[in-house]
XYZ file of C-alpha atoms in Angstrom:
88
model
C 0.000 0.000 0.000
C 1.247 3.415 -0.796
C 1.360 6.108 1.819
C -0.682 9.063 0.494
C 0.787 12.498 0.957
C -1.303 14.821 3.115
C -2.986 17.550 1.126
C -1.490 20.959 1.700
C -4.035 23.455 2.814
C -3.795 27.150 1.985
C -3.392 27.876 5.694
C -0.231 25.726 5.720
C 1.546 27.987 3.269
C 2.772 31.402 4.292
C 1.042 34.045 2.229
C 3.222 37.079 1.675
C 1.586 40.459 2.081
C 2.041 42.714 -0.933
C 4.304 45.699 -0.311
C 2.681 48.962 0.701
C 1.981 51.633 -1.864
C 4.918 53.612 -0.467
C 7.339 50.715 -0.945
C 6.053 50.175 -4.487
C 6.546 53.883 -5.220
C 10.167 53.738 -4.036
C 10.808 50.532 -6.006
C 9.326 52.119 -9.135
C 11.441 55.240 -8.655
C 14.550 53.080 -8.185
C 13.757 51.457 -11.534
C 12.781 54.576 -13.481
C 15.395 57.130 -12.404
C 18.510 55.239 -13.590
C 16.782 54.181 -16.813
C 15.734 57.757 -17.616
C 19.190 59.087 -16.768
C 20.923 56.528 -18.980
C 18.295 57.039 -21.681
C 18.883 60.787 -21.804
C 22.608 60.223 -22.269
C 21.991 57.510 -24.869
C 19.691 59.583 -27.094
C 21.452 62.934 -26.566
C 23.822 62.651 -29.566
C 21.062 62.207 -32.143
C 18.183 64.070 -30.467
C 19.916 67.382 -29.831
C 17.628 69.448 -32.045
C 14.411 67.618 -31.145
C 11.464 69.176 -29.416
C 11.588 68.204 -25.697
C 8.165 66.549 -25.959
C 9.372 64.321 -28.809
C 12.527 63.505 -26.846
C 10.451 62.529 -23.778
C 8.089 60.486 -25.976
C 10.905 58.487 -27.561
C 12.569 57.985 -24.199
C 9.395 56.723 -22.533
C 8.692 54.303 -25.397
C 11.835 52.466 -24.312
C 12.045 53.172 -20.577
C 8.494 52.276 -19.514
C 8.391 48.735 -20.971
C 11.920 47.993 -19.733
C 10.981 49.186 -16.253
C 7.571 47.474 -16.119
C 8.539 44.107 -17.585
C 12.164 43.707 -16.525
C 13.430 45.991 -13.770
C 10.457 46.438 -11.411
C 9.686 42.685 -11.206
C 13.329 41.989 -10.335
C 13.320 44.692 -7.670
C 10.040 43.319 -6.264
C 11.592 39.834 -6.044
C 14.621 41.303 -4.326
C 12.394 43.152 -1.872
C 10.376 39.986 -1.183
C 13.520 37.962 -0.533
C 14.844 40.661 1.781
C 11.523 40.686 3.640
C 11.536 36.886 3.898
C 15.056 37.011 5.326
C 14.099 39.659 7.858
C 10.925 37.854 8.866
C 12.677 34.622 9.909
């Protein structure tokens, strides 16, 4: 006879609380600021004569997806792992 594994109940697993809106704001700023700074330097040579609105538009086309899909999720994982380490 096989020994059945006990079913894990949701109460058995630790459910992490999502970070506060203030923590998410800081994490988002930590993602956006360096990307915008690097982006300005990267597009400066060929966008010198551009209207500032066009420059901001082109910059945000690149920065926002990179931040939303790559940088912010990594920073959120880092924050979660730091919180898990502190909570032990």
